[in-house]
Amino acid sequence: MERILLLDYARIGAALLVVFGHLYDPSPDEVLRTFIYQFHMPLFFFISGMLHRPKSLSSLARRLLWPVVVFYGFYHLLCYPVYHYGLWEGDYAAYQSGFVPFLCTVFADMGRCFVQNKGLGPSWFLIALFYVKVLSMVATFSARRCGFFLRDGRCVVLFECFFLAGLCGLCWFAGYRYGLAQGYGGWRNVCYLGNALMAMPYYAIGRYVVGLLPAVEAWFAHHRPVAFGLAVALAGMVSVAVHYNGGVSMFCILFGRQPFPLNVLWCYGSGFCGTLMVLLLALSLPRCPQGWGTSCIRLGAASLMGVLGFQYFFCEVVRHTLGLGQPYLIGLLLSLAIYSVCVLLWLLFHRYGIL
């Protein structure tokens, strides 16, 4: 119970960081946003690895890919009318064509964006997670066939790391050649496969360390100030990585301004430090008593996928109406409000069997 509550804390915190980060200017000059972007998505993959459960391919597709279609349609079918009729800018003269031609344009743009991997917002996380889980299934199957399977699964994870190294090399080479063929002069992130390959180590290590979590949690239950102090120290390390690596997000294809392999080390270093920071902060939080508090936490964590999928539209509304330079306290309050609305939408879509 406590272990799951710990991960619920971490998932809610990470989702709030996603919402908060999308309310601000995406340029590197926005220091807090850049800091958040070093680790919030690695944290999701790390926790997903800790919560790994074997599933069939059809079950994974239904759980991870179908929501992408729903979130994508929700965003475009609401955003496009707002853009089309000039509601955000107050320029109602922007409306120029009839409704049917406009609707055809919406679906044509949706198709192009989906094929070109543009306009999906944070839903790319679900696509990359699908790839990661499929790769994990392949690695586990290969480990069993090669005699590396152990009951605790740790040898499987070690095999995954070696399997991943070779696969990453092949996929990187294929993506690089594809980029050259398309005239881009280098690597292209084809169908978010690059994101998945960069996220796989977080997922694999999450699977590897999940067995150690109860003992670690039990120790920190009596040393919560130590957990908080370590979290502050790790936050400082992430800040250093952001500064020296040019403030580039882990999931940008370009790794930063440091030369290879320092750029990769900086990015993975900041990602793991930030992930551990959030988990230590969750360990330093008090345990909620059974009742409405725990129920709200579990509901917020269980609605994580809905928050990631629905929040992008509401963040866009805030960015266009209130601007990109809100005080951080106002941004936090807006993030909490958007989180709550997305939870309600997630429950509503579940209620009617859409998700």
Coordinates of C-alpha atoms in Angstrom, one line a residue:
M1 CA 0.0 0.0 0.0
E2 CA 2.7 2.5 1.0
R3 CA 4.9 1.6 -2.0
I4 CA 2.0 2.4 -4.4
L5 CA 1.2 5.6 -2.5
L6 CA 4.8 6.7 -2.9
L7 CA 4.6 6.2 -6.7
D8 CA 1.2 8.0 -6.7
Y9 CA 2.9 11.0 -5.1
A10 CA 5.6 10.9 -7.7
R11 CA 3.2 10.5 -10.7
I12 CA 1.0 13.4 -9.5
G13 CA 4.0 15.6 -9.0
A14 CA 5.4 14.8 -12.4
A15 CA 2.1 15.4 -14.1
L16 CA 1.7 18.8 -12.4
L17 CA 5.2 19.7 -13.6
V18 CA 4.1 18.8 -17.2
V19 CA 1.1 21.1 -16.9
F20 CA 3.1 23.9 -15.2
G21 CA 5.8 23.7 -17.9
H22 CA 3.4 24.0 -20.7
L23 CA 2.1 27.3 -19.4
Y24 CA 5.4 29.1 -20.0
D25 CA 7.7 30.1 -22.9
P26 CA 9.5 27.1 -24.4
S27 CA 12.7 29.1 -24.9
P28 CA 15.8 28.2 -22.9
D29 CA 15.5 31.6 -21.3
E30 CA 12.7 30.3 -19.1
V31 CA 15.0 28.7 -16.6
L32 CA 12.4 26.9 -14.4
R33 CA 10.7 25.4 -17.4
T34 CA 14.1 24.2 -18.8
F35 CA 14.9 22.7 -15.4
I36 CA 11.6 20.8 -15.3
Y37 CA 12.1 19.5 -18.8
Q38 CA 15.4 17.7 -17.9
F39 CA 13.6 15.0 -15.9
H40 CA 9.8 15.1 -16.0
M41 CA 9.5 12.7 -18.9
P42 CA 12.4 10.4 -17.8
L43 CA 10.5 10.1 -14.5
F44 CA 7.4 8.8 -16.2
F45 CA 9.3 6.1 -18.0
F46 CA 11.2 5.2 -14.8
I47 CA 7.9 4.8 -12.9
S48 CA 6.4 2.9 -15.8
G49 CA 9.3 0.4 -15.6
M50 CA 8.7 0.1 -11.8
L51 CA 5.0 -0.7 -12.5
H52 CA 5.8 -3.1 -15.4
R53 CA 3.3 -5.9 -15.9
P54 CA 3.4 -8.4 -18.8
K55 CA 0.6 -7.7 -21.3
S56 CA -0.3 -8.9 -24.8
L57 CA 0.5 -6.7 -27.8
S58 CA -3.2 -6.1 -28.5
S59 CA -3.8 -5.1 -24.9
L60 CA -0.9 -2.6 -25.1
A61 CA -2.2 -1.1 -28.3
R62 CA -5.7 -0.7 -26.9
R63 CA -4.3 0.9 -23.7
L64 CA -1.7 3.2 -25.2
L65 CA -2.4 3.9 -28.8
W66 CA -6.2 4.3 -28.8
P67 CA -6.0 7.1 -26.2
V68 CA -3.6 8.9 -28.5
V69 CA -6.2 9.0 -31.2
V70 CA -8.9 10.2 -28.7
F71 CA -6.6 12.9 -27.2
Y72 CA -5.5 14.0 -30.7
G73 CA -9.1 14.3 -31.9
F74 CA -10.1 16.1 -28.7
Y75 CA -7.4 18.7 -29.1
H76 CA -7.9 19.4 -32.8
L77 CA -11.7 19.4 -32.9
L78 CA -11.7 22.0 -30.1
C79 CA -8.6 24.1 -31.1
Y80 CA -9.3 24.3 -34.8
P81 CA -12.7 26.0 -34.4
V82 CA -11.3 28.4 -31.9
Y83 CA -8.5 29.3 -34.3
H84 CA -10.8 29.3 -37.3
Y85 CA -13.3 31.7 -35.8
G86 CA -10.7 34.0 -34.3
L87 CA -12.0 33.6 -30.8
W88 CA -8.7 33.7 -29.0
E89 CA -7.5 36.8 -30.8
G90 CA -10.9 38.5 -30.7
D91 CA -10.7 38.8 -34.5
Y92 CA -14.0 37.3 -35.6
A93 CA -13.4 38.4 -39.2
A94 CA -10.9 35.5 -39.4
Y95 CA -13.9 33.3 -40.3
Q96 CA -13.8 33.0 -44.1
S97 CA -15.2 29.7 -45.3
G98 CA -18.2 27.5 -44.7
F99 CA -18.4 24.9 -42.0
V100 CA -18.1 21.8 -44.2
P101 CA -14.9 23.0 -46.0
F102 CA -13.5 24.0 -42.7
L103 CA -14.2 20.5 -41.2
C104 CA -12.5 18.9 -44.2
T105 CA -9.5 21.1 -43.6
V106 CA -9.4 20.0 -39.9
F107 CA -9.4 16.3 -40.8
A108 CA -6.8 16.8 -43.6
D109 CA -4.5 18.6 -41.2
M110 CA -5.0 16.0 -38.5
G111 CA -3.9 13.3 -41.0
R112 CA -0.8 15.2 -42.0
C113 CA 0.2 16.0 -38.5
F114 CA -0.2 12.4 -37.4
V115 CA 1.9 11.1 -40.2
Q116 CA 4.6 13.8 -39.8
N117 CA 4.7 13.4 -35.9
K118 CA 3.6 17.0 -35.4
G119 CA 0.9 18.4 -33.2
L120 CA 0.6 15.4 -30.9
G121 CA 1.7 17.3 -27.8
P122 CA 2.5 15.1 -24.8
S123 CA 0.7 12.2 -26.4
W124 CA 4.0 11.2 -27.9
F125 CA 4.8 9.8 -24.5
L126 CA 2.2 7.0 -25.0
I127 CA 3.5 6.2 -28.5
A128 CA 7.1 6.0 -27.2
L129 CA 5.9 3.9 -24.1
F130 CA 4.2 1.5 -26.5
Y131 CA 7.5 1.0 -28.4
V132 CA 9.4 0.7 -25.1
K133 CA 7.1 -2.0 -23.8
V134 CA 7.3 -3.9 -27.1
L135 CA 11.1 -3.8 -27.0
S136 CA 11.0 -5.0 -23.4
M137 CA 8.8 -7.9 -24.5
V138 CA 11.3 -8.8 -27.3
A139 CA 14.2 -8.5 -24.9
T140 CA 12.5 -10.7 -22.3
F141 CA 11.7 -13.3 -24.9
S142 CA 15.3 -13.3 -26.2
A143 CA 16.6 -13.6 -22.7
R144 CA 14.5 -16.7 -22.0
R145 CA 15.6 -18.2 -25.3
C146 CA 19.2 -17.5 -24.6
G147 CA 19.1 -18.9 -21.0
F148 CA 19.5 -15.6 -19.2
F149 CA 16.1 -15.6 -17.5
L150 CA 16.1 -15.6 -13.6
R151 CA 13.1 -15.6 -11.3
D152 CA 13.7 -12.1 -10.0
G153 CA 13.9 -10.7 -13.5
R154 CA 17.1 -8.8 -12.9
C155 CA 19.2 -10.8 -15.3
V156 CA 16.5 -10.1 -17.9
V157 CA 16.9 -6.3 -17.4
L158 CA 20.7 -6.6 -17.7
F159 CA 20.2 -8.5 -21.0
E160 CA 17.8 -5.7 -22.1
C161 CA 20.6 -3.2 -21.6
F162 CA 22.9 -5.1 -23.9
F163 CA 20.1 -5.8 -26.3
L164 CA 19.1 -2.1 -26.3
A165 CA 22.7 -1.0 -27.0
G166 CA 22.8 -3.0 -30.3
L167 CA 19.3 -2.0 -31.2
C168 CA 19.9 1.7 -30.6
G169 CA 22.9 1.5 -32.8
L170 CA 21.0 -0.1 -35.7
C171 CA 18.0 2.3 -35.3
W172 CA 20.3 5.3 -35.0
F173 CA 22.1 4.3 -38.2
A174 CA 18.8 3.7 -40.0
G175 CA 17.4 7.1 -38.8
Y176 CA 20.6 8.8 -39.8
R177 CA 20.5 7.3 -43.3
Y178 CA 16.8 8.2 -43.6
G179 CA 17.5 11.8 -42.6
L180 CA 20.2 12.0 -45.3
A181 CA 17.9 10.6 -47.9
Q182 CA 15.2 13.1 -47.0
G183 CA 17.7 16.0 -47.2
Y184 CA 17.9 16.8 -43.5
G185 CA 21.6 16.2 -43.2
G186 CA 21.3 13.9 -40.1
W187 CA 19.2 12.0 -37.7
R188 CA 15.4 12.1 -37.9
N189 CA 13.0 11.1 -35.2
V190 CA 10.9 8.6 -37.2
C191 CA 7.5 8.0 -35.6
Y192 CA 9.0 8.9 -32.2
L193 CA 11.2 5.9 -32.2
G194 CA 14.2 8.1 -31.2
N195 CA 12.3 9.1 -28.1
A196 CA 11.6 5.5 -27.2
L197 CA 15.2 4.5 -27.6
M198 CA 16.4 7.3 -25.4
A199 CA 13.7 6.4 -22.8
M200 CA 14.4 2.7 -22.7
P201 CA 17.2 2.9 -20.1
Y202 CA 14.9 4.6 -17.7
Y203 CA 12.3 2.0 -18.1
A204 CA 14.7 -0.9 -17.8
I205 CA 16.4 0.5 -14.7
G206 CA 13.0 1.1 -13.2
R207 CA 12.2 -2.6 -13.6
Y208 CA 15.6 -3.4 -12.1
V209 CA 15.4 -1.4 -8.9
V210 CA 11.7 -1.9 -8.1
G211 CA 12.5 -4.8 -5.8
L212 CA 14.7 -2.5 -3.7
L213 CA 12.1 0.1 -3.2
P214 CA 10.4 -1.3 -0.1
A215 CA 13.7 -1.5 1.8
V216 CA 14.7 2.0 0.8
E217 CA 11.3 3.4 1.7
A218 CA 11.4 1.7 5.1
W219 CA 14.8 3.2 5.8
F220 CA 13.8 6.7 4.7
A221 CA 10.6 6.5 6.8
H222 CA 12.8 7.1 9.8
H223 CA 15.1 9.6 8.0
R224 CA 12.8 11.9 6.1
P225 CA 15.1 15.0 6.6
V226 CA 17.9 13.0 4.9
A227 CA 15.6 12.3 1.9
F228 CA 14.7 16.0 1.6
G229 CA 18.4 17.0 1.9
L230 CA 19.4 14.5 -0.8
A231 CA 16.6 15.8 -3.0
V232 CA 17.9 19.4 -2.7
A233 CA 21.4 18.2 -3.5
L234 CA 20.2 16.4 -6.6
A235 CA 18.2 19.5 -7.7
G236 CA 21.5 21.4 -7.6
M237 CA 23.2 18.7 -9.8
V238 CA 20.3 19.0 -12.3
S239 CA 20.8 22.8 -12.3
V240 CA 24.5 22.4 -13.1
A241 CA 23.7 20.0 -15.9
V242 CA 21.2 22.4 -17.4
H243 CA 23.8 25.2 -17.3
Y244 CA 26.7 23.3 -18.8
N245 CA 24.8 21.4 -21.4
G246 CA 23.0 24.5 -22.8
G247 CA 19.6 23.9 -21.3
V248 CA 18.5 21.3 -23.8
S249 CA 15.7 18.8 -22.9
M250 CA 16.6 15.1 -22.7
F251 CA 14.1 14.3 -25.3
C252 CA 15.3 16.8 -27.9
I253 CA 17.2 14.8 -30.6
L254 CA 20.2 17.2 -30.2
F255 CA 21.8 16.4 -26.9
G256 CA 23.1 19.9 -26.1
R257 CA 26.3 21.9 -26.7
Q258 CA 28.8 19.5 -25.1
P259 CA 30.8 17.3 -27.4
F260 CA 30.0 13.6 -27.7
P261 CA 29.9 11.6 -25.4
L262 CA 29.8 14.3 -22.7
N263 CA 26.4 15.6 -24.1
V264 CA 24.9 12.1 -23.6
L265 CA 26.3 11.8 -20.1
W266 CA 25.0 15.3 -19.1
C267 CA 21.5 14.5 -20.4
Y268 CA 21.2 11.1 -18.8
G269 CA 22.9 12.4 -15.6
S270 CA 20.4 15.3 -15.3
G271 CA 17.5 12.9 -16.1
F272 CA 18.4 10.4 -13.4
C273 CA 19.2 13.0 -10.8
G274 CA 15.9 14.7 -11.4
T275 CA 14.1 11.4 -11.3
L276 CA 15.7 10.5 -8.0
M277 CA 15.0 14.0 -6.7
V278 CA 11.2 13.6 -7.2
L279 CA 11.2 10.1 -5.7
L280 CA 13.1 11.4 -2.6
L281 CA 10.7 14.3 -2.3
A282 CA 7.8 11.8 -2.4
L283 CA 9.6 9.7 0.3
S284 CA 9.9 12.8 2.5
L285 CA 6.2 13.5 2.4
P286 CA 4.0 12.2 5.2
R287 CA 1.8 9.2 4.7
C288 CA -1.9 10.1 4.4
P289 CA -4.4 8.4 6.6
Q290 CA -7.0 6.2 5.0
G291 CA -9.9 8.3 3.8
W292 CA -10.7 11.0 1.4
G293 CA -7.1 12.2 1.2
T294 CA -5.7 8.9 0.0
S295 CA -8.7 8.5 -2.3
C296 CA -8.0 11.8 -4.0
I297 CA -4.3 10.9 -4.4
R298 CA -5.1 7.6 -5.9
L299 CA -7.7 9.2 -8.2
G300 CA -5.2 11.8 -9.4
A301 CA -2.6 9.2 -10.1
A302 CA -5.0 6.8 -11.8
S303 CA -6.0 9.7 -14.1
L304 CA -2.4 10.4 -15.1
M305 CA -2.9 9.4 -18.8
G306 CA -6.0 11.6 -19.1
V307 CA -4.1 14.6 -17.6
L308 CA -1.2 14.2 -20.0
G309 CA -3.6 13.9 -22.9
F310 CA -6.2 16.5 -22.2
Q311 CA -4.1 19.2 -20.5
Y312 CA -2.5 20.5 -23.7
F313 CA -5.7 22.1 -24.9
F314 CA -6.3 24.0 -21.7
C315 CA -2.7 25.1 -21.5
E316 CA -3.0 26.5 -25.0
V317 CA -6.1 28.4 -23.9
V318 CA -4.2 29.9 -21.0
R319 CA -1.2 30.7 -23.1
H320 CA -3.3 32.5 -25.7
T321 CA -5.6 34.4 -23.3
L322 CA -3.4 35.2 -20.3
G323 CA 0.0 35.1 -22.0
L324 CA 3.3 33.2 -21.3
G325 CA 4.7 35.3 -18.4
Q326 CA 2.4 34.5 -15.5
P327 CA 3.9 34.7 -11.9
Y328 CA 4.8 31.2 -10.7
L329 CA 2.2 31.2 -7.9
I330 CA -0.5 31.9 -10.5
G331 CA 0.9 29.3 -12.8
L332 CA 0.8 26.7 -10.0
L333 CA -2.9 27.5 -9.2
L334 CA -3.7 27.3 -12.9
S335 CA -1.9 24.0 -13.1
L336 CA -4.0 22.6 -10.2
A337 CA -7.2 23.8 -11.9
I338 CA -6.2 22.3 -15.2
Y339 CA -5.3 19.0 -13.5
S340 CA -8.7 18.8 -11.8
V341 CA -10.6 19.5 -15.1
C342 CA -8.6 16.8 -16.9
V343 CA -9.3 14.3 -14.1
L344 CA -13.0 15.0 -14.5
L345 CA -12.8 14.6 -18.3
W346 CA -10.9 11.3 -17.9
L347 CA -13.7 10.0 -15.6
L348 CA -16.4 11.2 -18.1
F349 CA -14.7 9.5 -21.0
H350 CA -14.4 6.4 -19.0
R351 CA -18.0 6.6 -17.9
Y352 CA -19.2 6.5 -21.6
G353 CA -16.7 3.9 -22.7
I354 CA -14.6 6.1 -24.9
L355 CA -11.4 5.3 -23.0

